[in-house]
PDB file of C-alpha atoms in Angstrom:
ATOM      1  CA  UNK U   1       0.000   0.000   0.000  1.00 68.00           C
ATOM      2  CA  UNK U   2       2.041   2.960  -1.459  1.00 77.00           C
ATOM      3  CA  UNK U   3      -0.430   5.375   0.072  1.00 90.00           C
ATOM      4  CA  UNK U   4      -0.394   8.926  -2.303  1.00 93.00           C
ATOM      5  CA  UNK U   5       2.646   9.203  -4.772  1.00 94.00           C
ATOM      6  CA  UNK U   6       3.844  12.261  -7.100  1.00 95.00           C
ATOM      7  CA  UNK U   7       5.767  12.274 -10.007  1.00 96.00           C
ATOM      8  CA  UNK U   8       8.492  13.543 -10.527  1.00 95.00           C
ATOM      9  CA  UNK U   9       9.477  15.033  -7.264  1.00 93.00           C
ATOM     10  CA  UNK U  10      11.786  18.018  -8.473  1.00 95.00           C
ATOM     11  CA  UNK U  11      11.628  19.976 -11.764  1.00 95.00           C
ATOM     12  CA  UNK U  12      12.954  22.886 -13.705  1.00 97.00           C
ATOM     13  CA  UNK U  13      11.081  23.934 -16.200  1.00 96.00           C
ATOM     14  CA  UNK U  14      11.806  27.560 -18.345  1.00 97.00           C
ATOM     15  CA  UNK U  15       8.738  30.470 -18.685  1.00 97.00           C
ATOM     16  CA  UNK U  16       6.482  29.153 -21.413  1.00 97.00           C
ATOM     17  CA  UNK U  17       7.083  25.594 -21.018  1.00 97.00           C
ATOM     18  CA  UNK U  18       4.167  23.108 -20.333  1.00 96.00           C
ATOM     19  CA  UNK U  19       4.503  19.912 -17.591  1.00 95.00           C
ATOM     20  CA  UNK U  20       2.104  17.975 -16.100  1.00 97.00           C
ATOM     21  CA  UNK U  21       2.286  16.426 -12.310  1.00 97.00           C
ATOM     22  CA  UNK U  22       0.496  12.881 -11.552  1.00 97.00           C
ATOM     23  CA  UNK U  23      -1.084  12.067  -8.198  1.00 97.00           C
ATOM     24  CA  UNK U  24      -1.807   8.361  -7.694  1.00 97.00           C
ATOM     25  CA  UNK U  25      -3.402   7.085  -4.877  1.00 96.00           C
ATOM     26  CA  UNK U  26      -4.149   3.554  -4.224  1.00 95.00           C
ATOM     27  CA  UNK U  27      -6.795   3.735  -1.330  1.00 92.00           C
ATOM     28  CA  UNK U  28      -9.519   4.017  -3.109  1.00 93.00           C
ATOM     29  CA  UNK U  29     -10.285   7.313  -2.291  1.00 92.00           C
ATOM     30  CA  UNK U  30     -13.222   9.632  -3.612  1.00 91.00           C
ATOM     31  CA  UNK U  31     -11.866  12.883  -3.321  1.00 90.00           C
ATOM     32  CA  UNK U  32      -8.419  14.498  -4.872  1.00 92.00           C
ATOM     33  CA  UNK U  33      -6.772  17.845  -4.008  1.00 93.00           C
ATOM     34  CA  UNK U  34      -4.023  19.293  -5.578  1.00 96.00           C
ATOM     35  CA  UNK U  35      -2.375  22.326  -3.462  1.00 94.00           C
ATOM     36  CA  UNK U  36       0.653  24.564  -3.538  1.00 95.00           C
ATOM     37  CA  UNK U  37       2.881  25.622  -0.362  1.00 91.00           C
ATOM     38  CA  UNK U  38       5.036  28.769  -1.324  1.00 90.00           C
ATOM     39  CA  UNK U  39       7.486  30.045   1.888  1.00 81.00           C
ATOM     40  CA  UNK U  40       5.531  31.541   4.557  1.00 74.00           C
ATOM     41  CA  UNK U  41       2.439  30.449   3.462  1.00 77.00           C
ATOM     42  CA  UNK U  42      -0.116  27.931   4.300  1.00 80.00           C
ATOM     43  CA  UNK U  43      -1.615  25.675   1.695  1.00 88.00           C
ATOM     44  CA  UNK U  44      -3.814  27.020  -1.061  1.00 90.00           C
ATOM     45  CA  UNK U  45      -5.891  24.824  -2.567  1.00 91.00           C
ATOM     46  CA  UNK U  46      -5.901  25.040  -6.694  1.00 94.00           C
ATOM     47  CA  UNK U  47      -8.411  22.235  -8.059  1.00 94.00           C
ATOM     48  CA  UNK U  48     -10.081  19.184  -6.419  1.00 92.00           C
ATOM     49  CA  UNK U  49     -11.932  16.281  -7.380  1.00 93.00           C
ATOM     50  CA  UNK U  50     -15.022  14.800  -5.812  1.00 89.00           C
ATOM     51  CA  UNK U  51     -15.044  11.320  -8.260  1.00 91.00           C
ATOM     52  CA  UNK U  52     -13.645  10.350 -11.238  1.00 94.00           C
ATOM     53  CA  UNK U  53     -14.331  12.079 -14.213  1.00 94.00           C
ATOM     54  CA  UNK U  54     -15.297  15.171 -11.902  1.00 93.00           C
ATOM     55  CA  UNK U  55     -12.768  18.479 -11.208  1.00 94.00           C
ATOM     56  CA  UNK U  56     -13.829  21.678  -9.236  1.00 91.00           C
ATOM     57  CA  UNK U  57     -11.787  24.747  -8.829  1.00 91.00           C
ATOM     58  CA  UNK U  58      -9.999  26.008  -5.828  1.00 89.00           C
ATOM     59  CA  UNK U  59      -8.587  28.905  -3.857  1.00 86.00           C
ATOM     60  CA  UNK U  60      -6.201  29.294  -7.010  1.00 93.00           C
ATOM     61  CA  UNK U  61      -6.748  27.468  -9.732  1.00 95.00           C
ATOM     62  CA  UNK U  62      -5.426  30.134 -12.424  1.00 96.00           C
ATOM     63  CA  UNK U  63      -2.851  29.059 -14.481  1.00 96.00           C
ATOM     64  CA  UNK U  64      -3.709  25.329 -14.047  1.00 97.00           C
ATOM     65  CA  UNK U  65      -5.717  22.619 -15.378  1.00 96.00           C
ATOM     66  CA  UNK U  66      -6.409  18.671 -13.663  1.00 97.00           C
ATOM     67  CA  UNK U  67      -7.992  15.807 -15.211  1.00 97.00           C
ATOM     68  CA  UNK U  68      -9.429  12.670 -13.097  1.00 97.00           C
ATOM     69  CA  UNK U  69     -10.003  10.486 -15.891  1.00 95.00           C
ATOM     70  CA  UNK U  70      -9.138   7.113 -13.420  1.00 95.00           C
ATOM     71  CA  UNK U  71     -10.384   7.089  -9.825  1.00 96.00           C
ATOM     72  CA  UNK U  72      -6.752   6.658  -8.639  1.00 97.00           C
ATOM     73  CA  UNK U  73      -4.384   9.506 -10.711  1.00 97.00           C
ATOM     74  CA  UNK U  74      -5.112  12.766 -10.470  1.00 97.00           C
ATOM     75  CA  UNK U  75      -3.203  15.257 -13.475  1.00 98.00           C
ATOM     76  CA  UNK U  76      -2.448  18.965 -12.280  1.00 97.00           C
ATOM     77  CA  UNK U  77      -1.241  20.653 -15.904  1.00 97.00           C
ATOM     78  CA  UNK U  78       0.501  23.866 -15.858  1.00 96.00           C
ATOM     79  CA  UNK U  79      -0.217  24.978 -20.042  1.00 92.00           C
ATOM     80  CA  UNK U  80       2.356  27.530 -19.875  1.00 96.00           C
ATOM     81  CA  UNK U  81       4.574  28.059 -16.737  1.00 96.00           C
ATOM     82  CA  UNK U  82       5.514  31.259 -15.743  1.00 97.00           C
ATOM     83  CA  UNK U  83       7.689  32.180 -12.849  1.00 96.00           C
ATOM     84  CA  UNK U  84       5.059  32.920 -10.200  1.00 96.00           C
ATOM     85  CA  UNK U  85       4.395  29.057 -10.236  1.00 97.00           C
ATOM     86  CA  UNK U  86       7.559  28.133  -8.666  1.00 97.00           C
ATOM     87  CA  UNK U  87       6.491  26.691  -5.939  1.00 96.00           C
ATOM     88  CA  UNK U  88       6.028  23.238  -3.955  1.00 94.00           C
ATOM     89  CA  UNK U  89       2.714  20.978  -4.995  1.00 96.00           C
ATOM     90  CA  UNK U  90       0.921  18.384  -2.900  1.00 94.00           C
ATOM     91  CA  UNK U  91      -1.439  16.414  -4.108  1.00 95.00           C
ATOM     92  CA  UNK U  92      -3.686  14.823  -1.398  1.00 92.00           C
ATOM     93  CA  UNK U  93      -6.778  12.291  -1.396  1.00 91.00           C
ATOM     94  CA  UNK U  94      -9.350  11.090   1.468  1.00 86.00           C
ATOM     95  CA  UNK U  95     -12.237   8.603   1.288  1.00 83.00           C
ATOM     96  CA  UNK U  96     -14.792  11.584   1.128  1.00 69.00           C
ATOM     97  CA  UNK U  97     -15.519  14.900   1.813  1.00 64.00           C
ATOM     98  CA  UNK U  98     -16.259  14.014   5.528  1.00 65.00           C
ATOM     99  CA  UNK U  99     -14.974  16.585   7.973  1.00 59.00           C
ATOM    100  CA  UNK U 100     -13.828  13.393   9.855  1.00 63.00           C
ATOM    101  CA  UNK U 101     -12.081  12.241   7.067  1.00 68.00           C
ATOM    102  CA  UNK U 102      -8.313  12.462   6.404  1.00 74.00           C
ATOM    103  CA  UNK U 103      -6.433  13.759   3.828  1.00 82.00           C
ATOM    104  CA  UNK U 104      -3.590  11.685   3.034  1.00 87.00           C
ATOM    105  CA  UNK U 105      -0.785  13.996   1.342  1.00 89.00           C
ATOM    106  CA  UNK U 106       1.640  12.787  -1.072  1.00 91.00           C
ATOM    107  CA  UNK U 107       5.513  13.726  -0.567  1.00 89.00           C
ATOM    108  CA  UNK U 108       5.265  16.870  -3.154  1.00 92.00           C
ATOM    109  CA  UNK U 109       6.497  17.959  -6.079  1.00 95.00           C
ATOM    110  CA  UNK U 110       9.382  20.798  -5.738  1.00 94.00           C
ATOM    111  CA  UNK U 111       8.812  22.957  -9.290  1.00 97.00           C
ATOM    112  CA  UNK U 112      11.460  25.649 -10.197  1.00 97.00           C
ATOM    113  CA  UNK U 113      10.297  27.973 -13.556  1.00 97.00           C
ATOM    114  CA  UNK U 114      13.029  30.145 -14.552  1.00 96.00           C
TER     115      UNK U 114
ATOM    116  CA  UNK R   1     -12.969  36.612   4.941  1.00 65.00           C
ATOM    117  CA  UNK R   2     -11.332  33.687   6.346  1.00 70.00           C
ATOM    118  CA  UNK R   3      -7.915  34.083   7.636  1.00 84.00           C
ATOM    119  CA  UNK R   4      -5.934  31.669   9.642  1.00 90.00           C
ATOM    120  CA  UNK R   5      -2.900  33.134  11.793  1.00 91.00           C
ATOM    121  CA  UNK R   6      -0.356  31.632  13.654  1.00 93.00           C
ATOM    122  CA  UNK R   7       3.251  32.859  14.864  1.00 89.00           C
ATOM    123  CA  UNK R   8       5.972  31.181  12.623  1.00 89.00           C
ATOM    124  CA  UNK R   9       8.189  30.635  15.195  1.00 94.00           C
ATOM    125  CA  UNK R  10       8.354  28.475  18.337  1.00 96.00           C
ATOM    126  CA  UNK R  11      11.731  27.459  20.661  1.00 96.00           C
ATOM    127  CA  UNK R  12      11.195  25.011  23.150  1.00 97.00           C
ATOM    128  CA  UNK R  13      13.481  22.803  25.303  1.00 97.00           C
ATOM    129  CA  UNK R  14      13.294  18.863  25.541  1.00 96.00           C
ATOM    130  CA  UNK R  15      11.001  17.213  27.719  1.00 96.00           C
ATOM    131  CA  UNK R  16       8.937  20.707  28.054  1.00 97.00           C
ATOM    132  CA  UNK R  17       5.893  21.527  27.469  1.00 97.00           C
ATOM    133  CA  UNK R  18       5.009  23.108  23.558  1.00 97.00           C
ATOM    134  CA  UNK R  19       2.032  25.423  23.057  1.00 97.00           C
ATOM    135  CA  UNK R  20       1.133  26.420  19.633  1.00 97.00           C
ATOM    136  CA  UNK R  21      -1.242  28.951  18.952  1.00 96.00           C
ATOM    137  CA  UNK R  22      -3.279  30.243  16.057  1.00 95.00           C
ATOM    138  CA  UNK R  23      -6.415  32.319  15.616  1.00 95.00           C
ATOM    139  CA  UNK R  24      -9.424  32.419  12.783  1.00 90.00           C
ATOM    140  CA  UNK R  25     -11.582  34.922  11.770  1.00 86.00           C
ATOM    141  CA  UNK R  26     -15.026  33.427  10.588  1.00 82.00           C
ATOM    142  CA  UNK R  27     -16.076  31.287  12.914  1.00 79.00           C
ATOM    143  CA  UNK R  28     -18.616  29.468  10.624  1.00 81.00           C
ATOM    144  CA  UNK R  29     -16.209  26.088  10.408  1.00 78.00           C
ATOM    145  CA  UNK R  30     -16.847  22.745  11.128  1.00 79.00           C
ATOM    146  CA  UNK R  31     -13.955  21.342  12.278  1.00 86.00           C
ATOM    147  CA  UNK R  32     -10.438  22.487  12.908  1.00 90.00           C
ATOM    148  CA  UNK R  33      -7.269  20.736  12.561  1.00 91.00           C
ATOM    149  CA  UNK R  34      -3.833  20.484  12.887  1.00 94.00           C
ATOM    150  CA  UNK R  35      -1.393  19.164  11.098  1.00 93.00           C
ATOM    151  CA  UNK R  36       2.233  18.275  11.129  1.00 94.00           C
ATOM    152  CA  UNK R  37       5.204  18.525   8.476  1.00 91.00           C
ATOM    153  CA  UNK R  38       8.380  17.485   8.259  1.00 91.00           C
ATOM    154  CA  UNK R  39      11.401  17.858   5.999  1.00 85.00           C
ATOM    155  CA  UNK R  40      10.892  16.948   2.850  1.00 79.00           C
ATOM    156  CA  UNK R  41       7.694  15.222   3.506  1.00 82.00           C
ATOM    157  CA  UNK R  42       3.729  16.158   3.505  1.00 83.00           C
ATOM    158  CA  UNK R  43       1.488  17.078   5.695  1.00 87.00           C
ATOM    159  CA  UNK R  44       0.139  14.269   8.719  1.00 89.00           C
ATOM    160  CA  UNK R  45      -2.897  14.826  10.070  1.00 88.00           C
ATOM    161  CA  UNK R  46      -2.234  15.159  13.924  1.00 92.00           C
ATOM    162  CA  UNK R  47      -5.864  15.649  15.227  1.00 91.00           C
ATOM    163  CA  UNK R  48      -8.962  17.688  15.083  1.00 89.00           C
ATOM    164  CA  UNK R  49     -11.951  19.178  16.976  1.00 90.00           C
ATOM    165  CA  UNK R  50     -15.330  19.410  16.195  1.00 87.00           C
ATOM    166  CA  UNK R  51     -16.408  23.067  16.417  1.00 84.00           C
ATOM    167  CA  UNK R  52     -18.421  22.972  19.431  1.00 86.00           C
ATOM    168  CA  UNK R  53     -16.071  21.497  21.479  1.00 87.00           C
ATOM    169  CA  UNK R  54     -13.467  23.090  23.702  1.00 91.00           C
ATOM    170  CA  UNK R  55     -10.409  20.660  24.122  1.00 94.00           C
ATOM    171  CA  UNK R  56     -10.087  16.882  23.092  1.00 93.00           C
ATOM    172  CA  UNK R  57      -7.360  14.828  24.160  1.00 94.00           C
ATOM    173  CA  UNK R  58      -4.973  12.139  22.417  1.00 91.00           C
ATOM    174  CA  UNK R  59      -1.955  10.883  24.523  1.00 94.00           C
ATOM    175  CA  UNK R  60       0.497  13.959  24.248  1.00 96.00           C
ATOM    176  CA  UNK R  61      -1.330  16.436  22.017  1.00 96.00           C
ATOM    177  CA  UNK R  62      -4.090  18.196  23.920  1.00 96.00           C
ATOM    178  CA  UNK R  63      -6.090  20.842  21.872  1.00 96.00           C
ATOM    179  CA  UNK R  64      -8.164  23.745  23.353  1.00 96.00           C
ATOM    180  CA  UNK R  65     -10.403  25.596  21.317  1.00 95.00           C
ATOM    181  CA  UNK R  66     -11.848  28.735  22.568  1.00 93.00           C
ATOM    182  CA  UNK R  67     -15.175  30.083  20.457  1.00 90.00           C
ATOM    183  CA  UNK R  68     -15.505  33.488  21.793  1.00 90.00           C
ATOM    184  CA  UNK R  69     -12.060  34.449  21.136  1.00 92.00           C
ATOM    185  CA  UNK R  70     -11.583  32.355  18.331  1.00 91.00           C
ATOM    186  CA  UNK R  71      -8.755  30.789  19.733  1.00 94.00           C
ATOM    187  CA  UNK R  72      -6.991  26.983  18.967  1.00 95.00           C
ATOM    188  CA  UNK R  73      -3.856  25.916  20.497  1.00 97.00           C
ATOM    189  CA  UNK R  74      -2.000  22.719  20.633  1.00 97.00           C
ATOM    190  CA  UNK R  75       0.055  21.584  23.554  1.00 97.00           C
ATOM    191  CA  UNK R  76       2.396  18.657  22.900  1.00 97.00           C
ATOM    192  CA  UNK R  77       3.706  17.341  26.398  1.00 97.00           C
ATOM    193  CA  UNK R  78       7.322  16.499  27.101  1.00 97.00           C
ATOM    194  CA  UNK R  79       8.001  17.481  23.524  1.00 97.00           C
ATOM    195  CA  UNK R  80      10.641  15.057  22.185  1.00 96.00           C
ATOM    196  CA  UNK R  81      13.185  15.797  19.422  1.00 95.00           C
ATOM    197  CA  UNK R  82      10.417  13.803  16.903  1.00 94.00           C
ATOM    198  CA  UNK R  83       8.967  16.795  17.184  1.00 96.00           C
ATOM    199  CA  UNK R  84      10.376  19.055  15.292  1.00 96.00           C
ATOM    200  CA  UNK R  85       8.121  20.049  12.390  1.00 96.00           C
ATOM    201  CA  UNK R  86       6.461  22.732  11.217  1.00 94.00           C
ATOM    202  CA  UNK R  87       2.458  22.411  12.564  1.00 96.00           C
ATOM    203  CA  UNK R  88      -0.594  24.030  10.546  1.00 94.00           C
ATOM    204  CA  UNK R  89      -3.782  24.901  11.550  1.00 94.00           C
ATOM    205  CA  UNK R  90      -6.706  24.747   9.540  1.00 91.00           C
ATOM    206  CA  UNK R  91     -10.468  25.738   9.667  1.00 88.00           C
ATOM    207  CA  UNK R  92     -12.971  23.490   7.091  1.00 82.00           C
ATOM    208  CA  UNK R  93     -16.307  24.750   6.399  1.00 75.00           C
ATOM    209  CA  UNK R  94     -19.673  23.427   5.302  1.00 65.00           C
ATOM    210  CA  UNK R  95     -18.497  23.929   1.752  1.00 60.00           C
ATOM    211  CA  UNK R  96     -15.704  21.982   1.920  1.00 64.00           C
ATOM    212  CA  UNK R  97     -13.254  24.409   1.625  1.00 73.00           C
ATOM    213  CA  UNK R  98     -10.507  24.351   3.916  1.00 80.00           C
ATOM    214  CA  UNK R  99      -7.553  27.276   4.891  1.00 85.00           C
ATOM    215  CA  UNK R 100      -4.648  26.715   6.488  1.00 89.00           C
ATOM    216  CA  UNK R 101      -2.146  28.842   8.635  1.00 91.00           C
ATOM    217  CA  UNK R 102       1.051  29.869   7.584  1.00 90.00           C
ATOM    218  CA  UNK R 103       2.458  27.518   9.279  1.00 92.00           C
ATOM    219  CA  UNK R 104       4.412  27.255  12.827  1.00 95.00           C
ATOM    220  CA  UNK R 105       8.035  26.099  12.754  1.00 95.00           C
ATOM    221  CA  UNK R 106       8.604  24.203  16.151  1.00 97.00           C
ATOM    222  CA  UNK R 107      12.462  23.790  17.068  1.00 96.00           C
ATOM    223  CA  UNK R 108      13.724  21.683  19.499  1.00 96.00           C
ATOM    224  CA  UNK R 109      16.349  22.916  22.150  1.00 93.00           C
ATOM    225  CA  UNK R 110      18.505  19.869  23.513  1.00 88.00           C
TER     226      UNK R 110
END
């Protein structure tokens, strides 16, 4: 039982460039979230997923677009990077929306754009 | 709006006692939690209380929430060097939207 993995875990990518991160979870779970953690800052949530085939937007979901195509991999696509997306992504999954229910967070994905 | 604050900074000694503290604005949540990070890792879900309770305990984490003041702290007892993480709060809301503090940076003094 992996729990929540990320590929890759560090990048570099130049302004203008496209990339896309993949969450996979193998719990089973419902729901998918896909956050950013930039210094000093709490967690900001960009898209989520209640089921597969479903996405809803975030706190800041500008700039990005996610795909749940499988129940287990969630995509977060960045179309054209630009610096201000530099930042470190966690994707994170729970068995439903419950407030009781845990979010399991992967180890994150460290993205540089230059 | 919503807004979740905490200091970024805590120093404690071995085998003392840690508080962490952070306040909310709207107090319309659910639950709140708290989580814990460390290096290189994501976040662990530590514990949480329902919004109309005041404290809840779970062997050395003890959380106090205080509604009027809009208040949450977490006390870790005879904090160990394990410890050393940085802890977020966070409010969720019927909506199921949830913010999280900055973050608090708890370092461990030998």
């Amino acid at each position: 039982n992996a729990g929540v993995t990320q590929t890759p875990k560090f990048r570099v990518l130049k302004t203008g460039q496209s990339m896309t991160l993949l969450c996979a979870q193998d719990m089973n779970h419902e729901y998918m979230y896909w956050y950013r953690q930039d210094p000093g800052m709490g967690l900001r949530l960009i898209h989520y997923s209640v089921g597969e085939g479903t996405t809803a937007k975030g706190e800041v979901p500008d700039g990005y677009n996610v795909s749940r195509l499988k129940k287990q991999n969630f995509l977060l696509g960045l179309e054209s990077a630009a610096p201000s997306q530099t930042s470190v992504y966690f994707c994170a999954s729970s068995y439903q929306g419950r407030n009781t229910d845990t979010q399991y967070f992967g180890p994150g994905t460290r993205l540089t754009v230059l | 709006g919503e807004d979740v604050e905490q200091s970024l900074f805590l120093s404690v000694r071995e085998g003392d006692s840690s508080v962490i503290n952070c306040t909310y604005t709207d107090s319309s949540s659910t639950y709140l939690y708290w989580y814990k990070q460390e290096p290189g890792a994501g976040l662990q879900l530590l514990t949480y209380i329902f919004s109309n309770m005041d404290m809840k305990q779970d062997q050395r984490l003890t959380v106090l929430l205080n509604k009027k003041d809009k208040h949450l702290s977490l006390r870790i007892a005879d904090t160990q060097t394990g410890d050393s993480a940085i802890y977020f709060c966070a409010e969720r809301f019927f909506h199921d939207k949830i913010i999280f503090g900055k973050g608090t940076r708890l370092h461990i003094l030998p």
